PDB file of C-alpha atoms in Angstrom:
ATOM      1  CA  MET A1280       0.348   0.086  -0.060  1.00 66.00           C
ATOM      2  CA  ASN A1281       1.815   3.116  -1.286  1.00 87.00           C
ATOM      3  CA  LEU A1282       0.586   6.199   1.116  1.00 95.00           C
ATOM      4  CA  VAL A1283       1.054   9.789   0.640  1.00 97.00           C
ATOM      5  CA  LEU A1284      -0.119  12.287   2.752  1.00 98.00           C
ATOM      6  CA  PHE A1285      -0.267  15.811   1.947  1.00 98.00           C
ATOM      7  CA  THR A1286       0.387  18.768   4.737  1.00 98.00           C
ATOM      8  CA  LYS A1287       0.661  22.020   5.839  1.00 98.00           C
ATOM      9  CA  ASN A1288       2.560  23.730   8.258  1.00 98.00           C
ATOM     10  CA  ASN A1289       0.625  24.908  11.582  1.00 97.00           C
ATOM     11  CA  CYS A1290      -2.018  22.130  10.933  1.00 97.00           C
ATOM     12  CA  ILE A1291      -3.557  20.756  13.925  1.00 97.00           C
ATOM     13  CA  GLN A1292      -5.516  18.280  11.480  1.00 97.00           C
ATOM     14  CA  CYS A1293      -2.132  17.460  10.278  1.00 98.00           C
ATOM     15  CA  LYS A1294      -0.085  16.612  12.734  1.00 98.00           C
ATOM     16  CA  MET A1295      -2.786  14.395  14.182  1.00 97.00           C
ATOM     17  CA  THR A1296      -3.479  12.745  11.184  1.00 97.00           C
ATOM     18  CA  LYS A1297       0.220  11.750  11.265  1.00 97.00           C
ATOM     19  CA  ARG A1298       0.695  11.110  14.269  1.00 97.00           C
ATOM     20  CA  PHE A1299      -1.771   8.698  13.763  1.00 96.00           C
ATOM     21  CA  LEU A1300      -0.337   6.475  11.048  1.00 96.00           C
ATOM     22  CA  GLU A1301       3.057   6.549  12.900  1.00 96.00           C
ATOM     23  CA  GLU A1302       1.910   5.898  16.039  1.00 96.00           C
ATOM     24  CA  ASN A1303      -0.081   2.326  14.520  1.00 94.00           C
ATOM     25  CA  GLN A1304       3.221   2.015  12.794  1.00 93.00           C
ATOM     26  CA  ILE A1305       1.625   2.556   8.906  1.00 93.00           C
ATOM     27  CA  SER A1306       4.254   4.129   6.730  1.00 94.00           C
ATOM     28  CA  PHE A1307       3.889   6.842   4.344  1.00 96.00           C
ATOM     29  CA  THR A1308       5.313   9.554   2.586  1.00 97.00           C
ATOM     30  CA  GLU A1309       4.718  12.867   3.172  1.00 98.00           C
ATOM     31  CA  HIS A1310       4.769  16.248   1.253  1.00 98.00           C
ATOM     32  CA  ASN A1311       4.231  19.631   2.950  1.00 98.00           C
ATOM     33  CA  ILE A1312       2.809  22.094  -0.241  1.00 97.00           C
ATOM     34  CA  SER A1313       4.057  25.032   2.700  1.00 97.00           C
ATOM     35  CA  GLN A1314       7.600  23.370   1.279  1.00 97.00           C
ATOM     36  CA  GLU A1315       6.510  22.234  -1.909  1.00 97.00           C
ATOM     37  CA  PRO A1316       3.899  24.382  -2.928  1.00 96.00           C
ATOM     38  CA  GLU A1317       3.666  22.441  -6.249  1.00 96.00           C
ATOM     39  CA  TYR A1318       1.375  19.809  -4.494  1.00 97.00           C
ATOM     40  CA  ILE A1319      -1.132  22.684  -3.975  1.00 97.00           C
ATOM     41  CA  ASN A1320      -2.461  22.796  -8.024  1.00 96.00           C
ATOM     42  CA  TYR A1321      -2.329  18.667  -8.078  1.00 96.00           C
ATOM     43  CA  LEU A1322      -5.283  18.569  -4.527  1.00 97.00           C
ATOM     44  CA  LYS A1323      -6.436  21.808  -6.466  1.00 96.00           C
ATOM     45  CA  GLU A1324      -7.343  20.113  -9.702  1.00 95.00           C
ATOM     46  CA  LYS A1325      -8.765  16.712  -7.534  1.00 94.00           C
ATOM     47  CA  GLY A1326     -10.797  18.975  -5.746  1.00 95.00           C
ATOM     48  CA  PHE A1327      -9.265  19.635  -2.552  1.00 95.00           C
ATOM     49  CA  GLN A1328      -9.587  22.859  -0.693  1.00 94.00           C
ATOM     50  CA  SER A1329      -8.356  21.530   2.415  1.00 96.00           C
ATOM     51  CA  VAL A1330      -5.258  19.320   3.789  1.00 97.00           C
ATOM     52  CA  PRO A1331      -4.749  16.998   4.996  1.00 98.00           C
ATOM     53  CA  VAL A1332      -5.286  14.978   2.362  1.00 98.00           C
ATOM     54  CA  LEU A1333      -4.542  10.850   2.621  1.00 97.00           C
ATOM     55  CA  GLU A1334      -4.035   8.916  -0.996  1.00 96.00           C
ATOM     56  CA  ARG A1335      -3.419   5.343  -1.905  1.00 94.00           C
ATOM     57  CA  ASN A1336      -2.130   4.495  -5.091  1.00 92.00           C
ATOM     58  CA  ALA A1337      -2.319   8.234  -6.191  1.00 90.00           C
ATOM     59  CA  GLU A1338      -5.951   8.046  -4.917  1.00 92.00           C
ATOM     60  CA  PRO A1339      -7.891  10.124  -1.980  1.00 92.00           C
ATOM     61  CA  ILE A1340      -8.982   8.524   0.295  1.00 94.00           C
ATOM     62  CA  ILE A1341      -9.414  10.689   3.313  1.00 94.00           C
ATOM     63  CA  ASN A1342      -9.421  14.411   3.944  1.00 96.00           C
ATOM     64  CA  GLY A1343      -9.240  16.004   7.038  1.00 96.00           C
ATOM     65  CA  PHE A1344      -8.664  14.781  10.120  1.00 96.00           C
ATOM     66  CA  ARG A1345     -11.332  11.509  10.454  1.00 96.00           C
ATOM     67  CA  PRO A1346     -10.329   8.423  13.289  1.00 94.00           C
ATOM     68  CA  ASP A1347     -13.013   6.772  12.073  1.00 94.00           C
ATOM     69  CA  GLN A1348     -12.132   6.452   8.585  1.00 95.00           C
ATOM     70  CA  LEU A1349      -7.992   5.868  10.200  1.00 94.00           C
ATOM     71  CA  LYS A1350      -8.511   2.753  11.945  1.00 93.00           C
ATOM     72  CA  GLN A1351     -10.956   1.238   9.228  1.00 92.00           C
ATOM     73  CA  LEU A1352      -7.311   1.997   6.981  1.00 87.00           C
ATOM     74  CA  LEU A1353      -5.606   0.758  10.160  1.00 84.00           C
ATOM     75  CA  ALA A1354      -8.160  -3.142   9.720  1.00 84.00           C
ATOM     76  CA  THR A1355      -6.966  -3.022   5.773  1.00 77.00           C
ATOM     77  CA  HIS A1356      -3.287  -2.669   6.563  1.00 69.00           C
TER      78      HIS A1356
END
């Protein structure tokens, strides 16, 4: 499973999502749009106005901090 997490600086929901993934030993690649602004248009093209966005195999699966959906992800991991 190839997970990518899009975050930005000073984003509480981003930090909470990242912490959940790390605490549950789920590997992911992080792209911070504050440091990598080229991903802003990428996310807008997919219809997102905010982060965090979690993608699996280039398909968005979770937008925002959603512990319920993260737990479902954990069950299938």
